[in-house]
PDB file of C-alpha atoms and ligand atoms in Angstrom:
ATOM      1  CA  MET A   1      -8.994 -12.572   9.143  1.00 87.00           C
ATOM      2  CA  SER A   2     -10.845 -12.597   5.892  1.00 95.00           C
ATOM      3  CA  MET A   3     -11.951 -10.173   3.420  1.00 97.00           C
ATOM      4  CA  LEU A   4     -15.118  -9.647   4.798  1.00 98.00           C
ATOM      5  CA  GLU A   5     -14.003  -9.166   8.297  1.00 98.00           C
ATOM      6  CA  ASN A   6     -11.877  -6.900   7.125  1.00 98.00           C
ATOM      7  CA  ILE A   7     -13.967  -4.939   5.801  1.00 98.00           C
ATOM      8  CA  MET A   8     -16.660  -4.929   8.122  1.00 97.00           C
ATOM      9  CA  SER A   9     -13.886  -3.848  10.896  1.00 97.00           C
ATOM     10  CA  ILE A  10     -12.592  -1.129   9.112  1.00 98.00           C
ATOM     11  CA  LYS A  11     -16.655   0.112   8.005  1.00 97.00           C
ATOM     12  CA  SER A  12     -17.356  -0.073  11.729  1.00 97.00           C
ATOM     13  CA  ASN A  13     -14.681   2.541  12.356  1.00 96.00           C
ATOM     14  CA  ILE A  14     -15.542   5.046  10.170  1.00 96.00           C
ATOM     15  CA  GLY A  15     -18.456   6.725   9.230  1.00 92.00           C
ATOM     16  CA  GLU A  16     -21.096   6.487   6.504  1.00 94.00           C
ATOM     17  CA  ASP A  17     -19.870   9.499   4.573  1.00 96.00           C
ATOM     18  CA  ILE A  18     -16.261   8.497   4.522  1.00 98.00           C
ATOM     19  CA  THR A  19     -14.807   7.045   1.323  1.00 98.00           C
ATOM     20  CA  LEU A  20     -13.312   4.078   1.771  1.00 98.00           C
ATOM     21  CA  VAL A  21     -10.476   3.308  -1.416  1.00 98.00           C
ATOM     22  CA  ALA A  22      -9.523  -0.218  -1.779  1.00 98.00           C
ATOM     23  CA  VAL A  23      -5.790  -0.477  -2.891  1.00 98.00           C
ATOM     24  CA  SER A  24      -5.276  -3.363  -4.991  1.00 98.00           C
ATOM     25  CA  LYS A  25      -2.010  -2.666  -6.390  1.00 98.00           C
ATOM     26  CA  THR A  26       0.121  -6.063  -6.791  1.00 97.00           C
ATOM     27  CA  LYS A  27      -3.192  -8.126  -6.076  1.00 97.00           C
ATOM     28  CA  PRO A  28      -4.713 -10.482  -8.427  1.00 97.00           C
ATOM     29  CA  LEU A  29      -8.107  -9.392 -10.501  1.00 98.00           C
ATOM     30  CA  GLU A  30      -9.699 -12.268  -7.948  1.00 98.00           C
ATOM     31  CA  ASP A  31      -9.202 -10.540  -5.370  1.00 98.00           C
ATOM     32  CA  ILE A  32     -11.027  -7.093  -6.682  1.00 98.00           C
ATOM     33  CA  LYS A  33     -13.649  -9.017  -7.813  1.00 98.00           C
ATOM     34  CA  GLU A  34     -13.906 -10.629  -4.191  1.00 98.00           C
ATOM     35  CA  ALA A  35     -13.540  -7.063  -2.458  1.00 98.00           C
ATOM     36  CA  TYR A  36     -16.679  -5.753  -4.915  1.00 98.00           C
ATOM     37  CA  ASN A  37     -18.781  -8.536  -4.350  1.00 98.00           C
ATOM     38  CA  LEU A  38     -18.207  -7.793  -0.940  1.00 98.00           C
ATOM     39  CA  GLY A  39     -19.687  -3.870  -1.686  1.00 97.00           C
ATOM     40  CA  ILE A  40     -16.145  -2.292  -2.427  1.00 98.00           C
ATOM     41  CA  ARG A  41     -16.850  -0.002  -5.115  1.00 98.00           C
ATOM     42  CA  ASP A  42     -13.527   2.574  -4.563  1.00 98.00           C
ATOM     43  CA  PHE A  43      -9.936   0.997  -5.921  1.00 98.00           C
ATOM     44  CA  GLY A  44      -6.850   2.534  -5.989  1.00 98.00           C
ATOM     45  CA  GLU A  45      -3.829   1.708  -7.625  1.00 98.00           C
ATOM     46  CA  ASN A  46      -0.767   3.281  -8.152  1.00 98.00           C
ATOM     47  CA  LYS A  47       0.707   2.379 -11.066  1.00 98.00           C
ATOM     48  CA  VAL A  48      -0.334   3.513 -14.707  1.00 98.00           C
ATOM     49  CA  GLN A  49       0.152  -0.055 -16.386  1.00 98.00           C
ATOM     50  CA  GLU A  50      -1.397  -2.064 -14.001  1.00 98.00           C
ATOM     51  CA  LEU A  51      -4.077   0.067 -13.326  1.00 98.00           C
ATOM     52  CA  VAL A  52      -5.060   0.002 -17.023  1.00 98.00           C
ATOM     53  CA  TYR A  53      -4.611  -3.760 -17.200  1.00 98.00           C
ATOM     54  CA  LYS A  54      -6.952  -4.187 -14.131  1.00 98.00           C
ATOM     55  CA  MET A  55      -9.489  -1.860 -15.957  1.00 98.00           C
ATOM     56  CA  ASP A  56      -9.404  -3.580 -18.804  1.00 98.00           C
ATOM     57  CA  ASN A  57      -9.846  -6.793 -17.610  1.00 98.00           C
ATOM     58  CA  ILE A  58     -12.578  -6.040 -14.903  1.00 97.00           C
ATOM     59  CA  CYS A  59     -15.917  -4.370 -16.538  1.00 90.00           C
ATOM     60  CA  TYR A  60     -18.353  -3.464 -13.576  1.00 96.00           C
ATOM     61  CA  ASP A  61     -19.434  -0.240 -14.748  1.00 92.00           C
ATOM     62  CA  ASP A  62     -19.917   1.099 -11.415  1.00 98.00           C
ATOM     63  CA  ILE A  63     -16.332   0.835 -10.211  1.00 98.00           C
ATOM     64  CA  LYS A  64     -14.460   4.201  -9.508  1.00 98.00           C
ATOM     65  CA  TRP A  65     -10.884   4.055 -10.256  1.00 98.00           C
ATOM     66  CA  HIS A  66      -8.617   6.003  -8.123  1.00 98.00           C
ATOM     67  CA  LEU A  67      -4.771   6.770  -9.260  1.00 98.00           C
ATOM     68  CA  ILE A  68      -2.990   7.059  -6.044  1.00 98.00           C
ATOM     69  CA  GLY A  69       0.701   6.704  -7.183  1.00 98.00           C
ATOM     70  CA  HIS A  70       3.094   9.245  -8.692  1.00 97.00           C
ATOM     71  CA  LEU A  71       1.897  10.009 -12.250  1.00 98.00           C
ATOM     72  CA  GLN A  72       4.444  10.438 -15.300  1.00 98.00           C
ATOM     73  CA  ARG A  73       3.628  12.852 -17.769  1.00 98.00           C
ATOM     74  CA  ASN A  74       4.051  10.454 -20.478  1.00 98.00           C
ATOM     75  CA  LYS A  75       1.311   7.983 -18.781  1.00 98.00           C
ATOM     76  CA  VAL A  76      -1.311  10.551 -18.598  1.00 98.00           C
ATOM     77  CA  LYS A  77      -2.387   9.273 -22.253  1.00 98.00           C
ATOM     78  CA  TYR A  78      -3.224   5.770 -20.582  1.00 98.00           C
ATOM     79  CA  ILE A  79      -5.601   7.067 -18.290  1.00 98.00           C
ATOM     80  CA  VAL A  80      -7.883  10.045 -19.855  1.00 98.00           C
ATOM     81  CA  GLY A  81     -11.891   9.506 -19.394  1.00 97.00           C
ATOM     82  CA  ARG A  82     -10.782   6.399 -17.394  1.00 98.00           C
ATOM     83  CA  VAL A  83     -10.443   6.834 -13.701  1.00 98.00           C
ATOM     84  CA  TYR A  84     -12.573   8.973 -11.166  1.00 98.00           C
ATOM     85  CA  LEU A  85      -9.946  10.498  -9.769  1.00 98.00           C
ATOM     86  CA  ILE A  86      -6.395  11.531  -9.787  1.00 98.00           C
ATOM     87  CA  HIS A  87      -4.941  11.815  -6.241  1.00 98.00           C
ATOM     88  CA  SER A  88      -1.489  12.714  -7.153  1.00 98.00           C
ATOM     89  CA  LEU A  89      -1.266  16.152  -9.008  1.00 98.00           C
ATOM     90  CA  ASP A  90       1.913  17.767  -7.612  1.00 98.00           C
ATOM     91  CA  ASN A  91       3.419  19.912 -10.432  1.00 98.00           C
ATOM     92  CA  ILE A  92       2.764  22.251 -13.469  1.00 98.00           C
ATOM     93  CA  GLY A  93       4.422  20.287 -15.909  1.00 98.00           C
ATOM     94  CA  LEU A  94       1.676  17.279 -15.126  1.00 98.00           C
ATOM     95  CA  LEU A  95      -0.799  19.943 -14.738  1.00 98.00           C
ATOM     96  CA  GLU A  96      -0.301  20.907 -18.478  1.00 98.00           C
ATOM     97  CA  GLU A  97      -0.397  17.456 -19.613  1.00 98.00           C
ATOM     98  CA  ILE A  98      -3.477  16.461 -18.194  1.00 98.00           C
ATOM     99  CA  GLU A  99      -5.140  19.440 -19.269  1.00 98.00           C
ATOM    100  CA  LYS A 100      -4.195  19.058 -22.939  1.00 98.00           C
ATOM    101  CA  GLN A 101      -4.698  15.198 -23.177  1.00 98.00           C
ATOM    102  CA  TYR A 102      -8.045  15.732 -21.193  1.00 98.00           C
ATOM    103  CA  LYS A 103      -9.083  18.706 -23.844  1.00 98.00           C
ATOM    104  CA  ASN A 104      -8.075  16.487 -27.041  1.00 98.00           C
ATOM    105  CA  LYS A 105     -10.579  13.970 -26.104  1.00 98.00           C
ATOM    106  CA  ASN A 106     -13.330  16.464 -24.599  1.00 98.00           C
ATOM    107  CA  GLU A 107     -13.117  14.832 -21.068  1.00 98.00           C
ATOM    108  CA  ILE A 108     -12.936  16.641 -17.756  1.00 98.00           C
ATOM    109  CA  ALA A 109     -10.052  15.439 -15.233  1.00 98.00           C
ATOM    110  CA  GLN A 110     -11.016  14.959 -11.590  1.00 98.00           C
ATOM    111  CA  VAL A 111      -7.715  15.810  -9.604  1.00 98.00           C
ATOM    112  CA  LEU A 112      -6.712  15.949  -6.075  1.00 99.00           C
ATOM    113  CA  ILE A 113      -3.079  18.110  -4.942  1.00 98.00           C
ATOM    114  CA  GLN A 114      -0.744  15.892  -3.380  1.00 98.00           C
ATOM    115  CA  ILE A 115       0.939  17.489  -0.646  1.00 98.00           C
ATOM    116  CA  ASN A 116       4.208  16.398   0.406  1.00 98.00           C
ATOM    117  CA  ILE A 117       3.239  17.583   4.113  1.00 98.00           C
ATOM    118  CA  GLY A 118       6.576  16.453   5.796  1.00 97.00           C
ATOM    119  CA  LYS A 119       9.117  17.427   3.165  1.00 97.00           C
ATOM    120  CA  GLU A 120      10.492  14.631   2.451  1.00 96.00           C
ATOM    121  CA  GLU A 121      12.866  14.516  -0.682  1.00 94.00           C
ATOM    122  CA  SER A 122      11.808  10.430  -1.693  1.00 92.00           C
ATOM    123  CA  LYS A 123       8.499  11.275  -1.712  1.00 94.00           C
ATOM    124  CA  SER A 124       6.065  12.889  -4.374  1.00 96.00           C
ATOM    125  CA  GLY A 125       3.910  15.742  -3.905  1.00 98.00           C
ATOM    126  CA  VAL A 126       4.152  19.863  -3.975  1.00 98.00           C
ATOM    127  CA  TYR A 127       5.640  21.681  -1.222  1.00 98.00           C
ATOM    128  CA  VAL A 128       3.405  23.840   0.758  1.00 98.00           C
ATOM    129  CA  GLU A 129       5.479  27.174  -0.363  1.00 97.00           C
ATOM    130  CA  ASN A 130       4.703  25.474  -3.922  1.00 98.00           C
ATOM    131  CA  LEU A 131       0.691  25.482  -3.752  1.00 98.00           C
ATOM    132  CA  GLU A 132      -0.103  28.918  -4.529  1.00 98.00           C
ATOM    133  CA  GLU A 133       1.675  28.590  -7.655  1.00 98.00           C
ATOM    134  CA  LEU A 134      -0.110  25.363  -8.768  1.00 98.00           C
ATOM    135  CA  ILE A 135      -3.314  26.717  -7.691  1.00 98.00           C
ATOM    136  CA  GLU A 136      -3.151  29.695  -9.668  1.00 98.00           C
ATOM    137  CA  ALA A 137      -1.766  27.602 -12.481  1.00 98.00           C
ATOM    138  CA  CYS A 138      -4.957  24.956 -11.816  1.00 98.00           C
ATOM    139  CA  GLU A 139      -7.185  28.384 -12.127  1.00 98.00           C
ATOM    140  CA  SER A 140      -6.238  28.867 -15.558  1.00 98.00           C
ATOM    141  CA  CYS A 141      -7.508  25.098 -16.778  1.00 98.00           C
ATOM    142  CA  SER A 142     -10.288  24.215 -18.442  1.00 98.00           C
ATOM    143  CA  ASN A 143     -10.632  20.767 -18.479  1.00 98.00           C
ATOM    144  CA  VAL A 144      -8.762  19.994 -15.237  1.00 98.00           C
ATOM    145  CA  LYS A 145     -11.098  20.508 -12.247  1.00 98.00           C
ATOM    146  CA  VAL A 146      -9.063  20.092  -8.147  1.00 98.00           C
ATOM    147  CA  LYS A 147     -11.523  18.135  -6.118  1.00 98.00           C
ATOM    148  CA  GLY A 148      -9.453  18.195  -2.838  1.00 98.00           C
ATOM    149  CA  LEU A 149      -5.980  17.161  -1.097  1.00 98.00           C
ATOM    150  CA  MET A 150      -4.090  14.407  -0.775  1.00 98.00           C
ATOM    151  CA  THR A 151      -1.359  13.594   1.335  1.00 98.00           C
ATOM    152  CA  ILE A 152       0.983  10.495   2.287  1.00 98.00           C
ATOM    153  CA  ILE A 153       2.753  11.423   5.591  1.00 97.00           C
ATOM    154  CA  PRO A 154       6.251  10.432   6.971  1.00 97.00           C
ATOM    155  CA  LYS A 155       6.503   7.314   8.859  1.00 96.00           C
ATOM    156  CA  GLY A 156       6.313   7.988  12.622  1.00 96.00           C
ATOM    157  CA  ASP A 157       4.609   7.590  15.706  1.00 97.00           C
ATOM    158  CA  ASP A 158       0.977   8.647  16.659  1.00 97.00           C
ATOM    159  CA  GLU A 159       1.958  12.018  17.641  1.00 98.00           C
ATOM    160  CA  SER A 160       3.632  12.936  14.476  1.00 98.00           C
ATOM    161  CA  CYS A 161       1.124  11.031  12.260  1.00 98.00           C
ATOM    162  CA  ARG A 162      -1.717  13.671  13.713  1.00 98.00           C
ATOM    163  CA  LYS A 163       0.658  16.460  13.595  1.00 98.00           C
ATOM    164  CA  HIS A 164       0.897  15.982   9.823  1.00 98.00           C
ATOM    165  CA  PHE A 165      -2.847  15.303   9.704  1.00 98.00           C
ATOM    166  CA  LYS A 166      -3.467  18.857  11.140  1.00 98.00           C
ATOM    167  CA  GLU A 167      -1.224  20.655   9.016  1.00 98.00           C
ATOM    168  CA  THR A 168      -3.016  19.074   5.922  1.00 98.00           C
ATOM    169  CA  LYS A 169      -6.358  19.754   7.092  1.00 98.00           C
ATOM    170  CA  LYS A 170      -5.667  23.253   8.379  1.00 98.00           C
ATOM    171  CA  ILE A 171      -4.402  23.943   4.727  1.00 98.00           C
ATOM    172  CA  PHE A 172      -7.578  22.487   3.445  1.00 98.00           C
ATOM    173  CA  ASP A 173      -9.747  24.344   5.327  1.00 98.00           C
ATOM    174  CA  ASN A 174      -8.081  27.495   4.293  1.00 98.00           C
ATOM    175  CA  LEU A 175      -8.399  26.756   0.970  1.00 98.00           C
ATOM    176  CA  LYS A 176     -12.039  25.976   1.248  1.00 98.00           C
ATOM    177  CA  GLU A 177     -12.712  29.222   2.323  1.00 98.00           C
ATOM    178  CA  ARG A 178     -11.477  30.812  -0.606  1.00 97.00           C
ATOM    179  CA  LYS A 179     -13.704  31.212  -3.650  1.00 96.00           C
ATOM    180  CA  PHE A 180     -12.310  29.643  -6.974  1.00 98.00           C
ATOM    181  CA  LYS A 181     -13.358  28.852 -10.564  1.00 97.00           C
ATOM    182  CA  ASN A 182     -11.274  25.647 -10.677  1.00 97.00           C
ATOM    183  CA  LEU A 183     -11.237  24.249  -6.810  1.00 98.00           C
ATOM    184  CA  GLU A 184     -13.259  23.123  -4.944  1.00 98.00           C
ATOM    185  CA  MET A 185     -12.076  21.138  -1.299  1.00 98.00           C
ATOM    186  CA  LYS A 186     -14.494  18.467  -1.549  1.00 98.00           C
ATOM    187  CA  TYR A 187     -12.626  15.154  -0.691  1.00 98.00           C
ATOM    188  CA  LEU A 188      -9.095  15.196   1.783  1.00 98.00           C
ATOM    189  CA  SER A 189      -7.473  12.010   1.342  1.00 98.00           C
ATOM    190  CA  MET A 190      -5.233  11.200   3.896  1.00 98.00           C
ATOM    191  CA  GLY A 191      -4.569   7.903   5.845  1.00 98.00           C
ATOM    192  CA  MET A 192      -3.701   3.944   5.477  1.00 98.00           C
ATOM    193  CA  THR A 193      -3.973   0.771   7.120  1.00 98.00           C
ATOM    194  CA  GLY A 194      -1.440   1.779   9.912  1.00 97.00           C
ATOM    195  CA  ASP A 195      -2.641   5.206  10.530  1.00 98.00           C
ATOM    196  CA  TYR A 196      -6.526   5.800   9.025  1.00 98.00           C
ATOM    197  CA  LYS A 197      -8.251   6.096  12.621  1.00 98.00           C
ATOM    198  CA  ILE A 198      -5.889   9.167  13.647  1.00 98.00           C
ATOM    199  CA  ALA A 199      -6.638  10.453   9.775  1.00 98.00           C
ATOM    200  CA  VAL A 200     -10.676  10.626  10.325  1.00 98.00           C
ATOM    201  CA  GLU A 201      -9.839  12.014  13.664  1.00 98.00           C
ATOM    202  CA  GLU A 202      -8.591  15.160  12.204  1.00 98.00           C
ATOM    203  CA  GLY A 203     -10.892  15.185   9.062  1.00 98.00           C
ATOM    204  CA  ALA A 204      -9.892  12.685   6.540  1.00 98.00           C
ATOM    205  CA  ASN A 205     -13.088  11.970   4.348  1.00 98.00           C
ATOM    206  CA  VAL A 206     -11.039   9.506   1.835  1.00 98.00           C
ATOM    207  CA  ILE A 207      -8.983   6.846   3.464  1.00 98.00           C
ATOM    208  CA  ARG A 208      -6.626   4.334   1.175  1.00 98.00           C
ATOM    209  CA  ILE A 209      -6.361   0.668   2.781  1.00 98.00           C
ATOM    210  CA  GLY A 210      -4.637  -1.826   1.135  1.00 98.00           C
ATOM    211  CA  GLN A 211      -2.829  -4.135   3.709  1.00 98.00           C
ATOM    212  CA  GLY A 212      -5.972  -3.751   6.045  1.00 98.00           C
ATOM    213  CA  ILE A 213      -8.373  -4.890   3.165  1.00 98.00           C
ATOM    214  CA  PHE A 214      -6.156  -7.645   0.754  1.00 98.00           C
ATOM    215  CA  GLY A 215      -3.235  -8.565   3.455  1.00 96.00           C
ATOM    216  CA  LYS A 216       0.064  -8.331   3.235  1.00 94.00           C
ATOM    217  CA  ARG A 217       1.626  -7.533  -0.335  1.00 92.00           C
ATOM    218  CA  ASP A 218       4.008  -9.522  -2.127  1.00 82.00           C
ATOM    219  CA  TYR A 219       5.879  -7.743  -4.298  1.00 78.00           C
ATOM    220  CA  ASN A 220       7.633 -10.513  -5.884  1.00 69.00           C
ATOM    221  CA  VAL A 221       4.738 -12.195  -7.411  1.00 58.00           C
ATOM    222  CA  ASN A 222       2.901  -9.295  -8.890  1.00 48.00           C
ATOM    223  CA  ALA A 223       4.701  -6.018  -9.215  1.00 45.00           C
TER     224      ALA A 223
HETATM  225  C1  PLP B   1      -0.024   1.295  -0.949  1.00 71.63           C
HETATM  226  C2  PLP B   1      -0.507   2.510  -0.662  1.00 71.63           C
HETATM  227  C3  PLP B   1      -1.656   2.999   0.151  1.00 71.63           C
HETATM  228  C4  PLP B   1      -2.356   1.828   1.171  1.00 71.63           C
HETATM  229  O1  PLP B   1      -1.153   1.315   2.269  1.00 71.63           O
HETATM  230  P1  PLP B   1      -1.719   0.109   3.287  1.00 71.63           P
HETATM  231  O2  PLP B   1      -0.850   0.166   4.341  1.00 71.63           O
HETATM  232  O3  PLP B   1      -1.440  -1.347   2.422  1.00 71.63           O
HETATM  233  O4  PLP B   1      -3.302   0.462   3.242  1.00 71.63           O
HETATM  234  C5  PLP B   1      -2.200   4.079   0.477  1.00 71.63           C
HETATM  235  N1  PLP B   1      -1.718   5.004  -0.575  1.00 71.63           N
HETATM  236  C6  PLP B   1      -0.818   5.102  -1.203  1.00 71.63           C
HETATM  237  C7  PLP B   1      -0.659   6.206  -2.268  1.00 71.63           C
HETATM  238  C8  PLP B   1      -0.405   3.753  -1.276  1.00 71.63           C
HETATM  239  O5  PLP B   1       0.706   3.927  -2.558  1.00 71.63           O
END
């Protein structure tokens, strides 16, 4: 299928109020431009170096860049004031670095807290039992605003996917009922090419789709 057909097909499966983040990692600039010309404005990258390269070389001013991958503290300085949303806040050390770097440049960081809902050691994300501590730390920041939650669920069948999405939505809803200074539960980022329909059924309002838009990734070429 063409990129246009891919995008049309995804859009026909989701509501207007759902943000489709096109995950362009490993894909060339031309692919991003093509998607832009087909109406996509939100693009996701998982590596800071590749994200910065693409931000430097694609200069449409209404693009929203999303950092969806693990963020190392020493890379924060490269993205200050340049991304719309960081999806991967998962520890206090990283939070402190974001606060410091953004404060220095008088910018506000919009972030999602990434939850490791399946407790997989190989994945980033805060464990649920450590969430409260991270939230407290966020509340004492001045230049970081939490806008919601993100999760990457373990591989599994539809039933297992649904269970993890439901659990994440429950945490999202519980936080939504509380009053915070720096936290607002606006975005729930969950669902990728293989499971986004289930994610949307379970309450996601941001989905991150790579191969379902751009086709298979070849890590040997551009990664
Ligand atoms: C690569 C990636 C995606 C997109 O995965 P696809 O299966 O290609 O849709 C979504 N989220 C994150 C965090 C990713 O790294």
